Every structure is written in structure tokens, then in C-alpha cells.
Amino acid sequence: MKRNFFKTTCLLLAACGLVNCTGNYEDYNKDPYAIYKADPAILLPTMIDGISYIQQNDSQMIDQMVGSLGGYYTLSNRWGGQNFDTFNASDGWNATPYNTMYEDIYANFFDISKSTNASGHFYAVASLVRAAVMMRVADMYGAIPYSQVKEGSFYVAYDTCEDVYKHLLEDMKAASSVLNDYATQFPGSKPLGNGDALFGGDYAGWVRYANSLILRLAIRIGNQQAAEEACQRAGGLIETNAQNAMMNPGVQGNPFQLACTSWGDLRVNASIVDYMTGYNDPRREKYFQKVGDKYVGMRAGTAKFNKGEVTAMYSSLNLVSTDPIPVFLAAETNFLRAEMAVRGWTVEKSAQDYYEAGIRLSMEQYGISAEAANAYLNDDTKTPADHKNDPRGASQNYTRKTKITVKWNDGDTEEKKLERIITQKWIANYMMGLEAWAEFRRTGYPELNPAIDNLSNGVISDNFKGMRRLRYPFTEKNLNKANYDAAVAAMGGVDNESVDLFWAKK
């Protein structure tokens, strides 16, 4: 694990050299060529990084360590023995996602707010990014300070869990509308240019991402009206693989690949390997590297092991340095609408149509043939595999309870249909660990292999359900005590990893 102290500087320099200006730019910014402290085009790249970190240390501490709870990858290093997957992360590690994301977002957000008078397209991008990143924070911790945060004052009252998501939804909608207006009026304009690692400055892409994120959020909190409206919003949803939101790693390189190959700190999780092996999923060769002649996943949540030994035993993620990181995929858009259909919400097609479209899009994304996709979709016998014959012995094995198949069956119960949808969405959303963890807590699916060693000292009673949230940073207890105490009281009076968020399956 290493820290790149030049993260912000590198991003700023990249943005300075690559911003595109248009003939209509002066309508939105008085001097498009000036470089000054609060130039949004210079400040936004650091904010965008928080959507899915490219900076290697931030990625490891947030998207990899906490993201490992989503069942895609396993931490193949024990560091000091305090880890998220054994439910005993240190105070410092526990505080890192919260503090890092607040620091990366808010200083820049308030500078952009001042320089734009809190209006226009730059402010809309900043507002959307703020909401996207703070949704990740809320998904991890629960109630957080959001609507009351002011410049120079982070230690303010918390919004309740429910109110956080209401404010996020409002900000996403407002940003989507402003950006859609701009993209419609100036379709060739790319004010952020290559300083935008997510869409290369294409505001139409940001609009689709905003609308798709609204859909994701609405389904997370069970807001039928917001979900149905998201499907009809101007600018549309992410519908094709060409529209996928993928974070370009640039010169820093893919941080997951770095953690796998240079540091030996990540291996493929047994859960995703077992599911895909059971289904004989043709995407396995795209996702994983083989050990010998097979794919071997590593169980998470073991207290002690030798890093050098396990890295040779288990499959690595199949990545190269230039691979982008998925943020939102067209496949997910379809799985979200499939869930809406199952719940009886208004959508244009059937749950089966959306479900099968999601799988086909994922297969297409990874270059799998239509024939192989059809065979996969029509299989009603294969089920997720048990974890057995582990290189470290029988203590690592696990007998899986679920017998969920791939082929859609309209005669199934609503709950079984939901399991099928979430299972396939989980496979398609490979690498998005924090999102997978949130969906596991919301639905109970897929059946992740439980932690082997529970070092929570009785805080977590169920190894399968695992951590339900992160406890608040010690800095909040020390520096924002009155507001922290009020937030904890509103969540039931306990601040630990066993507390379910309001949208989680109990």
C-alpha cells in the first residue's frame, strides 16, 4: 500500500492541458482561457475521482478494502491483523472512506460554487459528482452531514438516513436537467475535455449517468415514483455498452491491477468464482486468471495466512494497467427495470425482457458470442457451485444453499425472481464492490461465502450477513460530538457494524 502525494497536482496538470473550449463558452464562463484557483475545469477532476478511485492508495483503502465485502475480490494481505473482512478494522481504516471523500469533494465543491455563483453547467457537474460520491458515503455509514454542510464547516447536524437520500435525489435531478439543457443547446461542446476521466467531457454521457444513478437510488430506497420518472427523464438512461460509465485510469494505471500484480494484496473472491463455475459462465476467462488449468477463488475473512503462499494458490483478477473501471453499465439499467417489473411498477417491457437484455448486454460487453449468451440464458439446470477442494484445506470449503438457476421462469415467486435478477446483476457488475455490498445488504443476494473468522468481539452475530455498515469515524465523536450523538440516537442508539440501514433487508 502506497500513497501518491501528487494526486491532485497530476490531475490539475492534466486538466490544464486538455480542456476544450467552444465558441459559446463565454455564455457560461466569463473567461474560458483563464487558469485561476477556482477554475471548475481544474477542480472537477479530483472530485470525479471519488466516484471510483483511480489514485492507488484511495482505491485500496476504499474501493478495494471496503469493496471486498461485495464478494468480487479478497484481501490477500493481513497487514496488522485488523481487517474489514474479519469485522475488526482499525479506527484509522474505518475513518478513511468518510474523511477522504469529504475532503476530496467539499473543498473543491465550494470553490466551484463561488466561482459559478452556484449555477450553470460546471456547478451542475460538481453537484452531481458531490451527490454520487456522498451516496457512496451514505451507503457505507448511514446518516451523514449533507444538507447542512457549509464552506469551512463540516461538523454540522446529520441528515437522517431517509433525508440524505431525498436530498441526493433532488440534487441529481437538478443537475441532470441543467446538463441536458446544455448538451441539447451545444451538442459538440466538451468544456471538461480530457480532464473528465468518466465521459471525456461529453455532457450527454453525464446526463445518462445522472438519470441511471437516480434509478439506482430510487430502487435502493423503494421510491416507486422516482424510479418510474427516472426511466422517462430527458436525456435517457445508459442503454448500450457504448454509453457505459467507465473510469479511465490514465497514466496512474488501473489500481486493482496494481494491487494484484505489484503488491499481491488482491485475489479473486471464492463467491464470484463459485457462482460462475457452477453456471459454466463464459465470462470467467474475461474476469479471472487461471491457476494451472482452473479458476480458484479465495475465501474472505480468514484471520491469519501467509501472503506469499496464498497469492500463488488463488486466481488473480484478469486486468491490465489500461483497463477502465466500471461505474455504471447498461446491463444494470436493465436489471433495475426488471426488478421494477417484478414489483409491479410501471415499465415498458416485462421483467423477463429486461432480465435477458441485461445478461445479453453483459455478454456483449465482454465479447461473448450471441450463441453462447443464448445457451446461458436457456439453462435451467446449472446452479452455483459449492466451494470445495480449496488449496488451504477443508476448513475453507463451503456448501452453498441456493439452487438458483439462470433461465427465467414466470411461475416463480416474486422473491425467487428477485434473487435471479440480483444474482445476474451482481455477476454483470463485476468489480463494483461497494455497490455489490449495498445490494447484498438490501436484498440478501447473492449467497456470499460467510467470513471464516469473526473478530468483532460479539458485535456481529451472523457471519453470513456480515458487516451492515461502517461505524462513524472517531473524528466525528471527538470533533462533532453533539451532532454525532443525535445521529446515533436516531439510528437506534448504537454505532457499530451490526446496525442495518433503513433500506437493508433485516
Coordinates of C-alpha atoms in Angstrom, one line a residue, residues 34-365:
A34 CA -8.0 31.8 -17.7
I35 CA -6.5 29.5 -15.2
Y36 CA -7.3 30.5 -11.7
K37 CA -7.6 29.0 -8.3
A38 CA -11.3 28.2 -8.6
D39 CA -11.5 27.3 -12.2
P40 CA -14.0 24.4 -12.2
A41 CA -12.3 22.6 -15.1
I42 CA -9.2 22.3 -12.9
L43 CA -11.0 21.3 -9.7
L44 CA -13.5 18.8 -11.1
P45 CA -11.1 16.0 -11.9
T46 CA -10.2 15.5 -8.3
M47 CA -13.9 15.4 -7.4
I48 CA -14.7 12.9 -10.2
D49 CA -12.0 10.5 -8.9
G50 CA -14.2 10.0 -5.8
I51 CA -16.9 8.2 -7.9
S52 CA -14.5 5.3 -8.2
Y53 CA -10.9 6.0 -7.1
I54 CA -8.0 5.7 -9.5
Q55 CA -5.5 7.1 -7.1
Q56 CA -3.9 3.9 -5.8
N57 CA -4.0 4.4 -2.1
D58 CA -7.5 5.8 -2.0
S59 CA -8.7 2.9 -4.3
Q60 CA -7.1 0.4 -1.9
M61 CA -8.4 1.9 1.3
I62 CA -12.0 2.4 -0.1
D63 CA -13.0 0.6 -3.2
Q64 CA -10.8 -2.5 -2.5
M65 CA -10.8 -2.9 1.2
V66 CA -14.4 -2.0 1.9
G67 CA -15.5 -3.1 -1.5
S68 CA -14.2 -6.6 -0.8
L69 CA -17.4 -7.1 1.2
G70 CA -19.3 -7.3 -2.1
G71 CA -17.8 -10.7 -3.0
Y72 CA -15.7 -9.9 -6.0
Y73 CA -12.2 -9.9 -4.6
T74 CA -10.5 -11.0 -1.4
L75 CA -7.8 -9.2 0.5
S76 CA -4.8 -11.4 0.2
N77 CA -2.8 -9.5 2.8
R78 CA -3.4 -9.2 6.6
W79 CA -1.4 -6.1 7.3
G80 CA -1.6 -5.6 11.1
G81 CA -4.4 -8.2 11.6
Q82 CA -7.3 -5.6 11.6
N83 CA -9.4 -6.0 8.5
F84 CA -12.9 -5.3 7.2
D85 CA -13.4 -8.9 6.2
T86 CA -12.8 -10.2 9.7
F87 CA -15.0 -7.4 11.1
N88 CA -12.3 -5.7 13.2
A89 CA -11.0 -2.8 11.0
S90 CA -8.9 -0.3 12.9
D91 CA -10.2 3.1 13.8
G92 CA -7.9 4.7 11.2
W93 CA -9.0 2.4 8.4
N94 CA -12.7 2.7 9.3
A95 CA -12.5 6.5 9.2
T96 CA -10.6 6.7 5.9
P97 CA -13.5 6.4 3.4
Y98 CA -15.6 9.1 5.2
N99 CA -12.7 11.6 5.7
T100 CA -11.1 11.1 2.3
M101 CA -14.4 11.5 0.4
Y102 CA -15.4 14.6 2.4
E103 CA -12.0 16.2 1.9
D104 CA -11.9 15.4 -1.9
I105 CA -15.4 16.7 -2.5
Y106 CA -16.2 19.7 -0.4
A107 CA -13.2 22.0 -0.7
N108 CA -13.4 21.9 -4.5
F109 CA -17.2 21.9 -4.4
F110 CA -17.4 25.2 -2.5
D111 CA -14.7 26.8 -4.7
I112 CA -16.7 25.8 -7.8
S113 CA -19.9 27.1 -6.1
K114 CA -18.3 30.5 -5.5
S115 CA -16.8 30.8 -9.0
T116 CA -20.0 30.0 -10.8
N117 CA -22.4 31.7 -8.4
A118 CA -23.9 28.2 -7.8
S119 CA -25.3 28.0 -11.3
G120 CA -24.5 26.8 -14.8
H121 CA -23.1 23.6 -16.2
F122 CA -19.9 23.4 -14.2
Y123 CA -21.9 23.8 -11.0
A124 CA -24.3 21.1 -12.2
V125 CA -21.4 18.6 -12.8
A126 CA -20.0 19.4 -9.3
S127 CA -23.4 19.0 -7.7
L128 CA -23.9 15.6 -9.5
V129 CA -20.5 14.4 -8.5
R130 CA -21.0 15.5 -4.9
A131 CA -24.3 13.6 -4.8
A132 CA -22.8 10.5 -6.4
V133 CA -19.9 10.4 -4.0
M134 CA -21.9 11.2 -0.9
M135 CA -24.3 8.4 -1.9
R136 CA -21.3 6.1 -1.6
V137 CA -20.6 7.5 1.9
A138 CA -24.3 7.2 2.9
D139 CA -24.4 3.6 1.7
M140 CA -21.4 2.8 3.9
Y141 CA -22.2 4.8 7.1
G142 CA -25.9 5.7 7.1
A143 CA -27.0 9.2 8.3
I144 CA -24.3 11.8 7.3
P145 CA -24.0 15.5 7.3
Y146 CA -25.2 16.7 3.8
S147 CA -27.7 19.5 3.5
Q148 CA -26.2 21.4 6.4
V149 CA -22.6 21.3 5.3
K150 CA -21.2 24.8 4.7
E151 CA -17.9 26.1 3.5
G152 CA -15.3 25.6 6.3
S153 CA -17.8 23.8 8.5
F154 CA -18.1 20.0 8.1
Y155 CA -19.0 19.4 11.8
V156 CA -22.7 20.1 11.4
A157 CA -26.0 18.3 12.0
Y158 CA -26.5 15.0 10.2
D159 CA -29.4 14.4 7.9
T160 CA -31.4 11.3 8.8
C161 CA -30.8 8.3 6.6
E162 CA -34.0 8.8 4.8
D163 CA -33.4 12.6 4.3
V164 CA -29.9 12.0 3.0
Y165 CA -31.3 10.1 0.0
K166 CA -34.1 12.6 -0.5
H167 CA -31.5 15.4 -0.8
L168 CA -29.3 13.3 -3.1
L169 CA -32.3 12.6 -5.3
E170 CA -33.1 16.3 -5.6
D171 CA -29.5 17.3 -6.4
M172 CA -29.2 14.5 -9.1
K173 CA -32.4 15.6 -10.8
A174 CA -31.5 19.3 -10.8
A175 CA -28.0 18.5 -12.2
S176 CA -29.5 16.2 -14.9
S177 CA -31.8 19.0 -16.1
V178 CA -29.1 21.6 -16.3
L179 CA -26.7 19.3 -18.1
N180 CA -29.3 18.1 -20.5
D181 CA -30.2 21.7 -21.5
Y182 CA -26.6 22.4 -22.1
A183 CA -26.0 19.2 -24.1
T184 CA -29.0 19.9 -26.2
Q185 CA -28.1 23.5 -26.9
F186 CA -24.4 22.8 -27.5
P187 CA -24.1 19.2 -28.6
G188 CA -20.5 19.5 -29.8
S189 CA -19.2 21.3 -26.7
K190 CA -17.0 19.5 -24.2
P191 CA -16.0 22.0 -21.5
L192 CA -14.1 19.5 -19.4
G193 CA -12.4 17.8 -22.3
N194 CA -10.0 15.0 -21.4
G195 CA -9.9 16.3 -17.8
D196 CA -13.1 14.2 -17.4
A197 CA -12.0 10.6 -16.8
L198 CA -15.5 9.3 -16.9
F199 CA -17.0 10.7 -20.1
G200 CA -14.2 12.6 -21.9
G201 CA -16.2 15.8 -21.4
D202 CA -19.4 14.5 -23.1
Y203 CA -22.3 16.1 -21.1
A204 CA -24.8 13.7 -22.8
G205 CA -23.0 10.9 -21.1
W206 CA -23.2 12.7 -17.7
V207 CA -27.0 13.2 -18.2
R208 CA -27.5 9.5 -18.9
Y209 CA -25.3 8.7 -15.9
A210 CA -27.3 11.1 -13.7
N211 CA -30.6 9.5 -14.8
S212 CA -29.3 6.0 -14.3
L213 CA -28.0 6.9 -10.9
I214 CA -31.4 8.3 -9.9
L215 CA -32.9 4.9 -10.9
R216 CA -30.4 3.0 -8.8
L217 CA -31.0 5.3 -5.8
A218 CA -34.8 5.1 -6.2
I219 CA -34.8 1.4 -6.2
R220 CA -32.4 1.3 -3.2
I221 CA -34.8 3.2 -1.1
G222 CA -38.0 1.8 -2.6
N223 CA -39.2 5.0 -4.2
Q224 CA -41.6 3.9 -7.0
Q225 CA -42.4 7.3 -8.3
A226 CA -38.8 8.4 -8.6
A227 CA -37.9 5.2 -10.3
E228 CA -40.6 5.5 -12.9
E229 CA -39.8 9.1 -13.5
A230 CA -36.1 8.3 -14.0
C231 CA -37.0 6.0 -16.9
Q232 CA -38.7 8.9 -18.6
R233 CA -36.2 11.7 -17.9
A234 CA -34.9 13.8 -20.8
G235 CA -31.6 12.6 -22.0
G236 CA -32.3 9.0 -21.3
L237 CA -30.6 6.2 -19.4
I238 CA -27.4 4.3 -20.0
E239 CA -28.8 1.8 -22.5
T240 CA -25.9 0.5 -24.6
N241 CA -22.4 -0.6 -23.9
A242 CA -21.1 2.3 -25.9
Q243 CA -22.7 4.5 -23.2
N244 CA -21.3 2.7 -20.2
A245 CA -19.8 4.9 -17.5
M246 CA -16.2 3.7 -17.3
M247 CA -13.4 5.4 -15.4
N248 CA -10.3 5.9 -17.4
P249 CA -7.2 5.2 -15.3
G250 CA -5.0 7.4 -17.4
V251 CA -1.3 7.5 -16.6
Q252 CA -1.8 6.2 -13.0
G253 CA -3.0 2.8 -14.3
N254 CA -5.7 0.6 -13.0
P255 CA -5.3 0.4 -9.2
F256 CA -6.9 -3.1 -8.9
Q257 CA -4.3 -4.4 -11.4
L258 CA -1.5 -2.7 -9.4
A259 CA -2.8 -4.3 -6.1
C260 CA -3.0 -7.7 -7.7
T261 CA 0.3 -7.9 -9.6
S262 CA 2.7 -5.5 -7.9
W263 CA 1.5 -5.7 -4.3
G264 CA -0.1 -9.1 -4.1
D265 CA -2.9 -7.7 -2.0
L266 CA -5.9 -8.9 -4.0
R267 CA -7.2 -12.2 -5.3
V268 CA -10.5 -13.2 -6.8
N269 CA -13.2 -14.0 -4.2
A270 CA -14.4 -17.5 -4.0
S271 CA -18.1 -16.4 -4.1
I272 CA -17.9 -15.0 -7.6
V273 CA -15.8 -17.9 -8.9
D274 CA -18.1 -20.5 -7.4
Y275 CA -21.3 -18.9 -8.9
M276 CA -19.7 -18.5 -12.3
T277 CA -18.1 -22.0 -12.3
G278 CA -21.5 -23.6 -11.4
Y279 CA -23.1 -21.8 -14.3
N280 CA -20.1 -22.5 -16.6
D281 CA -20.2 -18.8 -17.3
P282 CA -18.3 -17.9 -20.5
R283 CA -17.2 -14.6 -18.9
R284 CA -14.9 -16.3 -16.5
E285 CA -11.9 -16.1 -18.8
K286 CA -12.5 -12.3 -19.1
Y287 CA -12.8 -11.8 -15.3
F288 CA -10.2 -14.2 -13.8
Q289 CA -6.8 -15.7 -14.5
K290 CA -6.3 -19.4 -14.1
V291 CA -4.1 -21.2 -11.6
G292 CA -2.9 -24.1 -13.5
D293 CA -5.9 -25.3 -15.5
K294 CA -8.7 -23.9 -13.4
Y295 CA -10.1 -20.8 -11.7
V296 CA -9.6 -20.8 -7.9
G297 CA -11.3 -18.3 -5.7
M298 CA -10.1 -17.3 -2.2
R299 CA -12.4 -17.3 0.7
A300 CA -12.6 -13.9 2.6
G301 CA -12.5 -13.4 6.3
T302 CA -9.6 -15.6 7.4
A303 CA -7.6 -14.1 10.3
K304 CA -4.2 -15.5 9.6
F305 CA -2.3 -16.7 6.5
N306 CA 1.0 -16.3 4.7
K307 CA 0.6 -13.7 1.9
G308 CA 3.3 -15.2 -0.3
E309 CA 1.7 -18.6 -0.2
V310 CA -1.9 -17.6 -0.9
T311 CA -1.1 -15.3 -3.8
A312 CA 0.3 -18.3 -5.6
M313 CA -2.7 -20.5 -4.8
Y314 CA -5.5 -18.4 -6.0
S315 CA -6.6 -16.7 -9.2
S316 CA -5.8 -13.0 -9.8
L317 CA -8.2 -10.6 -11.4
N318 CA -7.7 -10.6 -15.2
L319 CA -6.6 -7.0 -15.7
V320 CA -4.1 -4.9 -17.5
S321 CA -3.0 -1.4 -16.4
T322 CA -5.0 0.4 -19.1
D323 CA -8.3 -1.3 -18.2
P324 CA -11.0 1.2 -17.2
I325 CA -13.0 0.7 -14.0
P326 CA -16.8 0.2 -14.4
V327 CA -19.0 2.8 -12.7
F328 CA -22.4 2.2 -14.3
L329 CA -23.3 -0.3 -17.0
A330 CA -26.1 -0.7 -19.5
A331 CA -26.7 -4.2 -18.1
E332 CA -27.5 -2.8 -14.7
T333 CA -30.1 -0.4 -16.2
N334 CA -32.0 -3.4 -17.5
F335 CA -31.7 -5.4 -14.3
L336 CA -33.1 -2.4 -12.3
R337 CA -36.1 -2.2 -14.7
A338 CA -36.5 -6.0 -14.4
E339 CA -36.9 -5.5 -10.6
M340 CA -39.4 -2.7 -11.2
A341 CA -41.5 -5.0 -13.3
V342 CA -41.4 -7.8 -10.7
R343 CA -42.6 -5.3 -8.1
G344 CA -45.5 -4.2 -10.3
W345 CA -44.1 -0.8 -11.0
T346 CA -44.7 0.8 -14.4
V347 CA -42.1 0.0 -17.1
E348 CA -42.4 -0.6 -20.9
K349 CA -41.4 -4.3 -21.1
S350 CA -41.7 -7.4 -19.0
A351 CA -39.3 -8.5 -16.2
Q352 CA -38.1 -11.3 -18.5
D353 CA -37.3 -9.0 -21.3
Y354 CA -35.2 -6.7 -19.2
Y355 CA -33.6 -9.6 -17.3
E356 CA -32.5 -11.2 -20.6
A357 CA -31.4 -7.9 -22.1
G358 CA -29.2 -7.3 -19.1
I359 CA -27.4 -10.6 -19.5
R360 CA -27.0 -10.2 -23.2
L361 CA -25.5 -6.7 -22.8
S362 CA -23.0 -8.0 -20.2
M363 CA -22.0 -10.9 -22.6
E364 CA -21.7 -8.4 -25.4
Q365 CA -19.6 -6.1 -23.2

